[in-house]
Tab-separated table of C-alpha atoms and ligand atoms in Angstrom:
chain	number	residue	atom	x	y	z
S	67	MET	CA	-143.421	-25.865	-7.796
S	68	ILE	CA	-146.952	-25.228	-6.647
S	69	VAL	CA	-150.458	-25.610	-8.044
S	70	MET	CA	-152.821	-22.640	-7.721
S	71	LYS	CA	-156.476	-23.430	-8.323
S	72	PHE	CA	-159.059	-20.711	-8.773
S	73	GLY	CA	-162.788	-21.382	-8.592
S	74	GLY	CA	-165.536	-19.955	-10.761
S	75	THR	CA	-166.176	-16.881	-8.641
S	76	SER	CA	-162.453	-16.044	-8.760
S	77	VAL	CA	-162.739	-15.494	-12.519
S	78	GLN	CA	-166.333	-14.377	-12.809
S	79	ASP	CA	-165.590	-10.840	-14.033
S	80	LYS	CA	-162.734	-8.483	-14.878
S	81	ALA	CA	-162.194	-7.365	-11.302
S	82	ALA	CA	-161.913	-10.982	-10.204
S	83	VAL	CA	-159.470	-11.831	-13.004
S	84	ARG	CA	-157.331	-8.844	-12.043
S	85	ARG	CA	-157.180	-10.154	-8.496
S	86	VAL	CA	-156.043	-13.541	-9.819
S	87	ILE	CA	-153.356	-11.881	-11.927
S	88	GLU	CA	-152.063	-10.109	-8.861
S	89	ILE	CA	-152.081	-13.239	-6.724
S	90	VAL	CA	-150.308	-15.324	-9.359
S	91	GLY	CA	-147.834	-12.499	-10.005
S	92	ARG	CA	-146.902	-12.196	-6.370
S	93	GLU	CA	-145.859	-15.842	-6.285
S	94	THR	CA	-142.248	-16.576	-7.168
S	95	ARG	CA	-142.210	-20.353	-7.283
S	96	PRO	CA	-142.833	-22.158	-10.584
S	97	ARG	CA	-146.598	-22.599	-10.814
S	98	LEU	CA	-149.384	-24.349	-12.621
S	99	VAL	CA	-152.655	-22.431	-12.494
S	100	VAL	CA	-155.838	-24.495	-12.678
S	101	VAL	CA	-159.106	-22.684	-13.229
S	102	SER	CA	-162.815	-23.522	-13.161
S	103	ALA	CA	-165.346	-22.266	-15.645
S	104	LEU	CA	-166.631	-18.744	-14.920
S	105	SER	CA	-169.279	-18.948	-12.217
S	106	LYS	CA	-172.633	-20.369	-13.410
S	107	VAL	CA	-171.194	-21.309	-16.817
S	108	THR	CA	-171.203	-25.061	-16.182
S	109	ASP	CA	-174.872	-24.825	-15.186
S	110	GLY	CA	-175.524	-22.819	-18.348
S	111	LEU	CA	-173.825	-25.418	-20.535
S	112	LEU	CA	-175.803	-28.239	-18.957
S	113	GLU	CA	-178.948	-26.253	-19.639
S	114	ILE	CA	-177.858	-25.892	-23.274
S	115	ALA	CA	-177.466	-29.657	-23.493
S	116	ARG	CA	-180.976	-30.060	-22.075
S	117	LEU	CA	-182.417	-27.616	-24.589
S	118	ALA	CA	-180.748	-29.490	-27.436
S	119	GLU	CA	-182.189	-32.713	-26.093
S	120	GLN	CA	-185.651	-31.146	-26.257
S	121	ARG	CA	-184.973	-30.056	-29.841
S	122	ASP	CA	-185.250	-26.450	-28.807
S	123	ALA	CA	-182.484	-25.422	-31.177
S	124	VAL	CA	-183.485	-21.757	-31.083
S	125	ALA	CA	-183.243	-21.431	-27.311
S	126	ALA	CA	-180.040	-23.502	-27.259
S	127	GLY	CA	-178.461	-21.303	-29.925
S	128	LYS	CA	-179.453	-18.186	-28.040
S	129	ALA	CA	-177.937	-19.498	-24.836
S	130	VAL	CA	-174.680	-20.339	-26.628
S	131	ARG	CA	-174.465	-16.793	-27.964
S	132	ALA	CA	-175.133	-15.339	-24.519
S	133	LEU	CA	-172.273	-17.390	-23.072
S	134	GLN	CA	-170.011	-16.324	-25.899
S	135	VAL	CA	-170.842	-12.653	-25.268
S	136	ARG	CA	-169.977	-13.057	-21.586
S	137	HIS	CA	-166.581	-14.582	-22.420
S	138	VAL	CA	-165.795	-12.047	-25.123
S	139	GLU	CA	-166.599	-9.278	-22.691
S	140	LEU	CA	-164.263	-10.770	-20.118
S	141	ALA	CA	-161.567	-11.087	-22.782
S	142	GLY	CA	-161.545	-7.284	-22.735
S	143	VAL	CA	-159.398	-7.626	-19.621
S	144	VAL	CA	-156.523	-8.254	-22.042
S	145	GLY	CA	-155.145	-4.850	-23.009
S	146	ALA	CA	-152.582	-5.548	-25.721
S	147	ALA	CA	-154.375	-5.491	-29.088
S	148	GLU	CA	-152.486	-8.398	-30.605
S	149	LEU	CA	-152.898	-10.683	-27.617
S	150	ARG	CA	-156.560	-9.810	-27.400
S	151	ALA	CA	-157.128	-10.463	-31.098
S	152	THR	CA	-155.557	-13.912	-30.792
S	153	LEU	CA	-157.650	-14.690	-27.734
S	154	LEU	CA	-160.849	-13.564	-29.442
S	155	LYS	CA	-160.056	-15.763	-32.416
S	156	GLU	CA	-159.584	-18.732	-30.097
S	157	LEU	CA	-162.833	-17.992	-28.287
S	158	ASP	CA	-164.635	-17.609	-31.610
S	159	ALA	CA	-163.419	-21.017	-32.711
S	160	THR	CA	-164.358	-22.597	-29.357
S	161	PHE	CA	-167.881	-21.205	-29.412
S	162	ALA	CA	-168.377	-21.858	-33.136
S	163	GLU	CA	-167.594	-25.493	-32.437
S	164	LEU	CA	-170.047	-25.493	-29.551
S	165	ALA	CA	-172.763	-23.838	-31.639
S	166	ALA	CA	-172.308	-26.324	-34.479
S	167	MET	CA	-172.454	-29.245	-32.120
S	168	VAL	CA	-175.486	-27.976	-30.229
S	169	GLY	CA	-177.213	-27.197	-33.532
S	170	ALA	CA	-176.676	-30.739	-34.789
S	171	LEU	CA	-177.708	-32.358	-31.512
S	172	GLY	CA	-180.772	-30.121	-31.416
S	173	VAL	CA	-181.930	-31.630	-34.683
S	174	VAL	CA	-181.552	-35.192	-33.499
S	175	GLY	CA	-182.829	-34.398	-30.014
S	176	GLU	CA	-180.456	-36.840	-28.438
S	177	VAL	CA	-177.527	-35.853	-26.251
S	178	SER	CA	-175.310	-38.707	-25.130
S	179	ALA	CA	-173.147	-38.488	-22.018
S	180	ARG	CA	-170.215	-38.259	-24.397
S	181	SER	CA	-171.675	-35.253	-26.235
S	182	ARG	CA	-172.663	-33.623	-22.967
S	183	ASP	CA	-169.042	-33.781	-21.785
S	184	THR	CA	-167.855	-32.080	-24.953
S	185	ILE	CA	-170.416	-29.324	-24.432
S	186	VAL	CA	-169.643	-28.824	-20.740
S	187	ALA	CA	-165.868	-28.823	-21.273
S	188	THR	CA	-166.244	-25.546	-23.158
S	189	GLY	CA	-166.479	-23.719	-19.809
S	190	GLU	CA	-163.008	-24.644	-18.561
S	191	VAL	CA	-161.421	-24.446	-22.004
S	192	ALA	CA	-162.678	-20.873	-22.441
S	193	SER	CA	-161.920	-19.651	-18.910
S	194	SER	CA	-158.375	-21.023	-18.970
S	195	ARG	CA	-157.665	-19.480	-22.367
S	196	ILE	CA	-158.774	-16.095	-21.081
S	197	LEU	CA	-156.686	-16.372	-17.944
S	198	ALA	CA	-153.586	-17.469	-19.854
S	199	ALA	CA	-153.856	-14.457	-22.158
S	200	ALA	CA	-154.580	-12.121	-19.264
S	201	LEU	CA	-151.468	-13.269	-17.379
S	202	GLU	CA	-149.321	-12.905	-20.472
S	203	ASP	CA	-150.802	-9.446	-20.979
S	204	ALA	CA	-149.860	-8.534	-17.419
S	205	GLY	CA	-146.226	-9.372	-18.132
S	206	GLN	CA	-146.190	-12.898	-16.756
S	207	PRO	CA	-144.975	-15.286	-19.459
S	208	SER	CA	-147.659	-17.957	-19.584
S	209	ARG	CA	-148.640	-20.967	-21.622
S	210	TRP	CA	-152.160	-22.287	-22.063
S	211	LEU	CA	-152.235	-26.041	-21.671
S	212	ASP	CA	-155.210	-27.953	-23.003
S	213	PRO	CA	-156.664	-29.961	-20.093
S	214	ARG	CA	-157.672	-32.673	-22.567
S	215	GLU	CA	-153.994	-33.244	-23.158
S	216	LEU	CA	-153.071	-33.353	-19.473
S	217	LEU	CA	-155.729	-35.325	-17.655
S	218	VAL	CA	-156.111	-38.869	-18.937
S	219	THR	CA	-159.239	-40.663	-17.746
S	220	ASP	CA	-161.309	-43.731	-18.442
S	221	GLY	CA	-164.404	-43.405	-20.607
S	222	THR	CA	-166.995	-42.862	-17.872
S	223	HIS	CA	-168.462	-39.635	-19.211
S	224	GLY	CA	-169.690	-37.241	-16.552
S	225	ALA	CA	-167.804	-39.015	-13.762
S	226	ALA	CA	-164.532	-40.074	-15.320
S	227	LEU	CA	-161.860	-41.884	-13.320
S	228	PRO	CA	-158.350	-40.542	-13.763
S	229	ASP	CA	-155.535	-42.735	-15.017
S	230	ARG	CA	-152.822	-41.517	-12.674
S	231	ALA	CA	-149.827	-43.031	-14.449
S	232	ALA	CA	-150.862	-41.797	-17.889
S	233	THR	CA	-151.675	-38.365	-16.484
S	234	ASP	CA	-148.314	-38.127	-14.722
S	235	ALA	CA	-146.542	-38.893	-17.972
S	236	ARG	CA	-148.475	-36.122	-19.734
S	237	LEU	CA	-147.683	-33.708	-16.934
S	238	ARG	CA	-143.989	-34.449	-17.212
S	239	ALA	CA	-144.063	-34.057	-20.973
S	240	ASN	CA	-146.302	-30.975	-21.245
S	241	VAL	CA	-146.128	-29.001	-18.019
S	242	GLN	CA	-142.613	-29.535	-16.718
S	243	PRO	CA	-140.831	-27.977	-19.733
S	244	GLN	CA	-143.023	-24.856	-19.549
S	245	LEU	CA	-142.265	-24.359	-15.886
S	246	GLU	CA	-138.575	-24.925	-16.486
S	247	ALA	CA	-138.686	-22.270	-19.187
S	248	GLY	CA	-140.022	-19.842	-16.588
S	249	ARG	CA	-143.586	-19.770	-17.866
S	250	VAL	CA	-146.732	-20.002	-15.803
S	251	GLY	CA	-148.750	-23.026	-16.928
S	252	VAL	CA	-152.483	-22.340	-17.181
S	253	THR	CA	-155.094	-25.022	-17.663
S	254	GLY	CA	-158.720	-25.844	-16.916
S	255	GLY	CA	-159.886	-28.116	-14.132
S	256	PHE	CA	-162.655	-30.687	-14.312
S	257	VAL	CA	-161.936	-31.591	-17.949
S	258	GLY	CA	-159.917	-34.455	-19.347
S	259	ALA	CA	-159.936	-36.966	-22.161
S	260	SER	CA	-159.947	-40.729	-22.458
S	261	ALA	CA	-157.006	-42.584	-23.948
S	262	GLU	CA	-158.932	-42.596	-27.244
S	263	GLY	CA	-159.056	-38.803	-27.106
S	264	LEU	CA	-162.734	-38.353	-26.234
S	265	THR	CA	-163.462	-35.407	-23.955
S	266	THR	CA	-164.485	-36.379	-20.423
S	267	THR	CA	-165.329	-34.593	-17.160
S	268	LEU	CA	-164.716	-35.570	-13.553
S	269	GLY	CA	-168.105	-34.695	-12.084
S	270	ARG	CA	-169.407	-31.459	-10.593
S	271	GLY	CA	-166.921	-29.497	-8.560
S	272	GLY	CA	-164.148	-31.542	-10.177
S	273	SER	CA	-161.635	-28.728	-10.539
S	274	ASP	CA	-160.328	-29.249	-7.017
S	275	TYR	CA	-159.772	-32.869	-7.936
S	276	SER	CA	-157.866	-31.856	-11.083
S	277	ALA	CA	-155.694	-29.532	-9.016
S	278	ALA	CA	-154.917	-32.332	-6.565
S	279	LEU	CA	-154.124	-34.801	-9.339
S	280	PHE	CA	-151.849	-32.320	-11.076
S	281	GLY	CA	-150.136	-31.375	-7.833
S	282	ALA	CA	-149.545	-35.003	-6.923
S	283	GLY	CA	-148.274	-35.825	-10.410
S	284	LEU	CA	-145.888	-32.893	-10.463
S	285	GLY	CA	-144.678	-33.393	-6.908
S	286	ALA	CA	-145.898	-29.939	-5.890
S	287	GLN	CA	-144.756	-28.336	-2.666
S	288	GLU	CA	-148.324	-27.283	-1.971
S	289	ILE	CA	-151.670	-26.951	-3.639
S	290	GLN	CA	-153.529	-23.697	-3.151
S	291	ILE	CA	-157.285	-23.670	-3.506
S	292	TRP	CA	-158.298	-20.041	-3.959
S	293	THR	CA	-161.915	-19.376	-3.163
S	294	ASP	CA	-164.117	-16.613	-1.778
S	295	VAL	CA	-164.059	-17.514	1.917
S	296	ASP	CA	-161.259	-17.390	4.469
S	297	GLY	CA	-161.007	-21.140	4.905
S	298	MET	CA	-162.572	-23.738	7.161
S	299	LEU	CA	-164.238	-22.219	10.200
S	300	THR	CA	-164.406	-23.342	13.807
S	301	ALA	CA	-168.212	-23.406	13.508
S	302	ASP	CA	-171.049	-22.643	11.106
S	303	PRO	CA	-171.406	-18.831	11.001
S	304	ARG	CA	-175.194	-19.202	10.789
S	305	VAL	CA	-175.174	-20.744	14.258
S	306	VAL	CA	-172.225	-19.202	16.051
S	307	GLU	CA	-171.668	-15.463	16.032
S	308	ALA	CA	-167.942	-15.107	15.543
S	309	PRO	CA	-166.342	-18.300	14.284
S	310	ARG	CA	-162.612	-18.266	13.606
S	311	VAL	CA	-160.648	-19.670	10.749
S	312	VAL	CA	-159.069	-23.020	11.543
S	313	SER	CA	-155.448	-22.576	10.602
S	314	ARG	CA	-154.536	-26.251	10.407
S	315	LEU	CA	-156.562	-29.375	9.842
S	316	SER	CA	-155.655	-32.974	9.313
S	317	PHE	CA	-157.221	-34.701	6.373
S	318	ASP	CA	-159.390	-36.794	8.711
S	319	GLU	CA	-160.620	-33.699	10.500
S	320	ALA	CA	-161.483	-32.046	7.202
S	321	SER	CA	-163.372	-35.184	6.166
S	322	GLU	CA	-165.417	-35.177	9.362
S	323	LEU	CA	-166.289	-31.527	8.889
S	324	ALA	CA	-167.216	-31.984	5.239
S	325	TYR	CA	-169.854	-34.444	6.329
S	326	PHE	CA	-171.411	-31.660	8.374
S	327	GLY	CA	-171.678	-29.462	5.335
S	328	ALA	CA	-168.437	-27.472	5.502
S	329	LYS	CA	-168.720	-26.783	1.799
S	330	VAL	CA	-165.379	-25.131	1.200
S	331	LEU	CA	-164.044	-28.211	-0.476
S	332	HIS	CA	-164.812	-31.867	-0.507
S	333	PRO	CA	-161.907	-33.720	1.101
S	334	SER	CA	-162.207	-36.739	-1.179
S	335	THR	CA	-161.245	-34.453	-4.050
S	336	ILE	CA	-157.890	-33.679	-2.485
S	337	LEU	CA	-157.100	-37.271	-1.576
S	338	PRO	CA	-154.446	-37.642	-4.310
S	339	ALA	CA	-152.570	-34.693	-2.817
S	340	VAL	CA	-152.924	-35.690	0.786
S	341	GLY	CA	-152.026	-39.274	-0.114
S	342	SER	CA	-148.734	-37.985	-1.536
S	343	GLY	CA	-148.122	-35.878	1.555
S	344	ILE	CA	-148.734	-32.584	-0.240
S	345	PRO	CA	-150.457	-29.968	1.909
S	346	VAL	CA	-153.523	-28.232	0.539
S	347	ARG	CA	-154.177	-24.616	1.453
S	348	ILE	CA	-157.546	-22.917	1.242
S	349	LEU	CA	-157.136	-19.208	0.559
S	350	ASN	CA	-159.429	-16.241	-0.060
S	351	SER	CA	-158.815	-14.404	-3.329
S	352	HIS	CA	-160.516	-11.326	-1.868
S	353	ARG	CA	-158.047	-11.281	1.002
S	354	PRO	CA	-154.855	-12.917	-0.187
S	355	GLU	CA	-152.971	-11.743	2.903
S	356	ALA	CA	-155.061	-13.927	5.231
S	357	ASP	CA	-153.457	-17.236	6.254
S	358	GLY	CA	-156.324	-19.493	5.234
S	359	THR	CA	-156.524	-23.138	6.254
S	360	TRP	CA	-153.829	-25.758	5.774
S	361	ILE	CA	-154.941	-29.327	5.313
S	362	ALA	CA	-152.286	-31.990	5.582
S	363	ARG	CA	-152.151	-35.724	6.138
S	364	GLU	CA	-151.321	-35.164	9.751
S	365	THR	CA	-151.233	-31.992	11.661
S	366	ALA	CA	-149.518	-31.068	14.850
S	367	ARG	CA	-151.809	-28.438	16.225
S	368	ASP	CA	-150.332	-26.481	19.061
S	369	ALA	CA	-153.702	-25.897	20.674
S	370	ALA	CA	-154.796	-28.991	22.522
S	371	GLY	CA	-158.522	-28.586	21.937
S	372	PRO	CA	-160.818	-29.625	19.113
S	373	ALA	CA	-160.224	-28.237	15.622
S	374	ALA	CA	-163.831	-27.245	15.106
S	375	ILE	CA	-167.370	-27.939	16.166
S	376	ALA	CA	-170.201	-28.768	13.832
S	377	CYS	CA	-173.885	-29.526	13.837
S	378	LYS	CA	-176.446	-31.176	11.661
S	379	ARG	CA	-180.094	-30.362	12.192
S	380	GLY	CA	-183.516	-31.735	11.412
S	381	LEU	CA	-182.790	-35.356	12.242
S	382	THR	CA	-185.024	-38.118	13.512
S	383	ARG	CA	-183.958	-40.395	16.324
S	384	ILE	CA	-185.202	-43.956	16.359
S	385	ASP	CA	-184.918	-46.070	19.523
S	386	ILE	CA	-185.107	-49.754	18.871
S	387	ALA	CA	-185.366	-52.072	21.876
S	388	SER	CA	-185.122	-55.788	21.421
S	389	THR	CA	-188.028	-57.756	22.800
S	390	ARG	CA	-188.047	-61.425	21.935
S	391	MET	CA	-184.501	-61.334	20.707
S	392	LEU	CA	-183.073	-60.184	23.993
S	393	MET	CA	-179.384	-61.089	24.107
S	394	ALA	CA	-179.622	-62.995	20.855
S	395	TYR	CA	-176.959	-62.403	18.289
S	396	GLY	CA	-178.015	-61.156	14.913
S	397	PHE	CA	-180.135	-58.359	16.359
S	398	LEU	CA	-178.010	-55.541	15.011
S	399	ARG	CA	-177.771	-57.199	11.641
S	400	ARG	CA	-181.575	-57.408	11.429
S	401	VAL	CA	-181.896	-53.774	12.440
S	402	PHE	CA	-179.441	-52.504	9.872
S	403	GLU	CA	-180.796	-54.699	7.117
S	404	VAL	CA	-184.033	-52.776	7.398
S	405	PHE	CA	-182.253	-49.465	6.880
S	406	GLU	CA	-180.303	-50.914	4.004
S	407	ARG	CA	-183.451	-52.189	2.310
S	408	TYR	CA	-184.855	-48.684	2.338
S	409	ARG	CA	-181.561	-47.092	1.313
S	410	THR	CA	-181.627	-44.884	4.360
S	411	SER	CA	-178.296	-43.962	5.798
S	412	VAL	CA	-177.790	-43.823	9.524
S	413	ASP	CA	-175.762	-40.981	11.037
S	414	VAL	CA	-175.104	-41.719	14.691
S	415	VAL	CA	-175.523	-45.059	16.412
S	416	THR	CA	-175.417	-45.903	20.083
S	417	THR	CA	-176.042	-49.356	21.429
S	418	SER	CA	-176.487	-51.250	24.625
S	419	GLU	CA	-177.075	-54.939	25.183
S	420	VAL	CA	-180.793	-54.705	24.522
S	421	SER	CA	-181.349	-51.561	22.519
S	422	VAL	CA	-179.956	-49.453	19.765
S	423	SER	CA	-180.595	-45.819	18.934
S	424	VAL	CA	-179.901	-44.312	15.551
S	425	THR	CA	-180.438	-40.985	13.854
S	426	ILE	CA	-181.485	-40.565	10.257
S	427	ASP	CA	-181.656	-37.544	8.014
S	428	ASP	CA	-183.833	-38.912	5.238
S	429	ARG	CA	-187.365	-39.529	6.554
S	430	ARG	CA	-188.956	-40.628	3.314
S	431	SER	CA	-189.153	-44.286	4.298
S	432	LEU	CA	-189.582	-43.741	8.023
S	433	ASP	CA	-193.035	-45.315	8.307
S	434	ALA	CA	-192.023	-48.403	6.389
S	435	ILE	CA	-188.801	-48.748	8.380
S	436	VAL	CA	-190.604	-48.467	11.696
S	437	GLY	CA	-193.211	-50.975	10.499
S	438	GLU	CA	-190.548	-53.561	9.727
S	439	LEU	CA	-188.602	-52.945	12.921
S	440	GLN	CA	-191.744	-53.440	14.974
S	441	ALA	CA	-191.859	-57.037	13.827
S	442	PHE	CA	-189.051	-57.793	16.264
S	443	ALA	CA	-188.530	-54.718	18.470
S	444	ASP	CA	-190.202	-51.938	20.401
S	445	VAL	CA	-189.705	-48.761	18.415
S	446	THR	CA	-190.070	-45.125	19.373
S	447	CYS	CA	-189.212	-42.107	17.259
S	448	GLU	CA	-188.412	-38.549	18.114
S	449	GLU	CA	-188.309	-35.844	15.517
S	450	ALA	CA	-186.605	-32.453	15.493
S	451	MET	CA	-183.309	-33.780	16.803
S	452	ALA	CA	-179.807	-32.647	15.932
S	453	ILE	CA	-176.194	-33.748	16.100
S	454	VAL	CA	-173.612	-31.543	17.729
S	455	CYS	CA	-170.065	-32.685	17.407
S	456	ALA	CA	-166.553	-31.634	18.360
S	457	VAL	CA	-163.922	-32.722	15.861
S	458	GLY	CA	-160.189	-32.934	16.377
S	459	GLU	CA	-157.162	-35.196	16.490
S	460	ALA	CA	-156.647	-34.081	20.067
S	461	LEU	CA	-159.822	-35.884	21.092
S	462	ARG	CA	-157.975	-39.107	20.493
S	463	SER	CA	-155.003	-38.335	22.642
S	464	ASP	CA	-156.594	-36.304	25.395
S	465	ALA	CA	-159.411	-38.108	27.166
S	466	ARG	CA	-160.255	-35.000	29.200
S	467	LEU	CA	-161.666	-33.279	26.136
S	468	ALA	CA	-164.720	-35.531	25.998
S	469	THR	CA	-165.467	-34.627	29.610
S	470	GLN	CA	-165.035	-30.957	28.799
S	471	VAL	CA	-167.435	-31.220	25.863
S	472	LEU	CA	-170.084	-32.850	28.021
S	473	GLY	CA	-169.374	-30.432	30.860
S	474	ALA	CA	-169.990	-27.458	28.612
S	475	LEU	CA	-173.381	-28.897	27.725
S	476	GLU	CA	-174.459	-29.384	31.325
S	477	GLY	CA	-178.193	-28.979	31.809
S	478	LEU	CA	-179.108	-29.620	28.178
S	479	PRO	CA	-180.921	-32.938	27.751
S	480	LEU	CA	-178.696	-35.250	25.728
S	481	ALA	CA	-180.424	-38.048	23.850
S	482	MET	CA	-177.310	-39.873	22.678
S	483	VAL	CA	-173.583	-39.596	23.316
S	484	SER	CA	-170.957	-41.187	21.138
S	485	GLN	CA	-167.227	-41.075	20.982
S	486	GLY	CA	-166.305	-42.451	17.596
S	487	GLY	CA	-164.135	-45.476	17.004
S	488	SER	CA	-161.437	-43.306	15.507
S	489	ARG	CA	-162.085	-41.048	18.497
S	490	LYS	CA	-161.459	-37.924	16.536
S	491	ASN	CA	-164.857	-36.665	17.491
S	492	VAL	CA	-167.283	-36.528	20.347
S	493	THR	CA	-170.851	-36.481	19.163
S	494	VAL	CA	-174.030	-35.776	21.049
S	495	VAL	CA	-177.609	-35.910	19.873
S	496	LEU	CA	-179.979	-33.409	21.405
S	497	ARG	CA	-183.161	-31.524	20.595
S	498	ASP	CA	-182.925	-29.264	17.596
S	499	ALA	CA	-184.215	-26.452	19.793
S	500	ASP	CA	-181.050	-26.706	21.912
S	501	VAL	CA	-178.537	-26.615	19.050
S	502	THR	CA	-177.781	-22.909	19.090
S	503	GLU	CA	-177.249	-22.891	22.831
S	504	ALA	CA	-175.065	-26.003	22.663
S	505	MET	CA	-172.939	-24.692	19.819
S	506	ARG	CA	-172.449	-21.307	21.458
S	507	ARG	CA	-171.410	-22.877	24.737
S	508	LEU	CA	-168.920	-25.184	23.040
S	509	HIS	CA	-167.537	-22.390	20.932
S	510	ARG	CA	-167.076	-20.195	23.962
S	511	ARG	CA	-165.473	-23.057	25.852
S	512	PHE	CA	-162.911	-23.976	23.187
S	513	PHE	CA	-162.389	-21.101	20.779
S	514	GLU	CA	-163.154	-17.751	22.262
S	515	ALA	CA	-160.039	-17.106	24.287
S	516	GLY	CA	-158.047	-15.374	21.567
S	517	PRO	CA	-158.955	-12.658	19.052
S	518	THR	CA	-161.824	-13.284	16.607
S	519	THR	CA	-161.287	-13.855	12.912
S	520	ALA	CA	-162.274	-10.280	12.180
S	521	GLU	CA	-159.841	-8.989	14.757
S	522	ARG	CA	-157.038	-11.184	13.472
S	523	THR	CA	-157.603	-9.982	9.933
S	524	ALA	CA	-157.621	-6.395	11.121
S	525	LEU	CA	-154.294	-7.075	12.832
S	526	ALA	CA	-152.871	-8.820	9.793
S	527	THR	CA	-153.862	-6.047	7.416
S	528	ALA	CA	-152.986	-3.186	9.759
U	64	LIG	N1	-167.023	-26.018	-13.466
U	64	LIG	C1	-167.266	-27.283	-12.841
U	64	LIG	C2	-168.511	-27.221	-12.001
U	64	LIG	O1	-169.113	-26.169	-11.878
U	64	LIG	C3	-166.104	-27.776	-12.072
U	64	LIG	C4	-165.680	-26.895	-10.905
U	64	LIG	O2	-165.998	-25.712	-10.879
U	64	LIG	O3	-164.992	-27.398	-10.009
U	64	LIG	O4	-168.919	-28.207	-11.465
U	65	MG	MG1	-165.830	-25.655	-6.599
């Protein structure tokens, strides 16, 4: 079986839902469909909770009705009168419950984390009900499965921790029989319930996490994350003209890239899947024929080069040279204690016997940090710096790649060079002004031999 997860934009309107129906219908394996709230709905529900908290019952009530109208409109995607009537009744009940709750909370003016979860869960409950009915309507026997009966969590409202064993038992009891009966299971992501039956949520963007937990629990063959981009790219399209889709990534590579803002999905959310050896595929619901990106625990990439390059801009470099403490142990500890005290995280570090250079992103405490460091070191800062980094498993096995990275950057002043301990990346720090040039050179060097993404898609769809 497989898990197919669709994000908020994949169900935002009728056209999007029709695309989902087609994608799910084309699949022949038994499948559990996991869906997010319609796009912007979770934000809207959080806003409703805020309005209730401010005792603005009128505005809260209005916002609830607006959300209801949007869902009812989308329910029009269901053609068969009887199916649609049932769906509308369900949606009515869901939103009546929400309105009653928001009305009551609006009087008290107090919204607990527990109440907020119940409010926010409405988004995934409603979207999954609509999708289940729409699939059934399209001739695909489906069964809506209440996410509060599948995902068992602890009681940490807003950031609940899943209870894997309890969830797996629920999956076996509630999902397995539906799949065996030839029905498509449809449920909402992000939402669960504690053992006591109180509604919980996993934290923003949690639907990917739900999909991974469900896939792991059901022993899925793969987990598909359907979104509105082609997958992970070889470089940020705002910096490099024609990045390509990375066809395969290891989990570690994906984690490195996520740190650089590859926002397609957060790797920690798919950890349950990857931990169980289940590959995760990122696919584009606008172009289902494209291959997307596979993420697996390990990946044997045929190409010997890096998987992708990435950059992070607007950093500050701090050079810290030991004076009195020359050669003394404890120097690094003293340095990093200062950063810790000011809760400032350090991105890249390079060291020598008598000095250490670091980059930081968050400059809020820079003056204070420098002040404290100066008590025992000479400190100089340089602003407008950036990290450029090549990521890939191959960097570990093929020492020549680091030389090639540096070679491609010849002539650009490099402030720091680091090959990580895991050696899955080579990182350089240079002036922000040189980032575009550096990224373009690296991209040309490692990725621009074959056809571009656009060309490959044209070939694939021709
Ligand atoms: N609807 C939730 C959110 O917007 C969960 C998700 O979409 O993954 O955060
Ligand atoms: Mg998301």
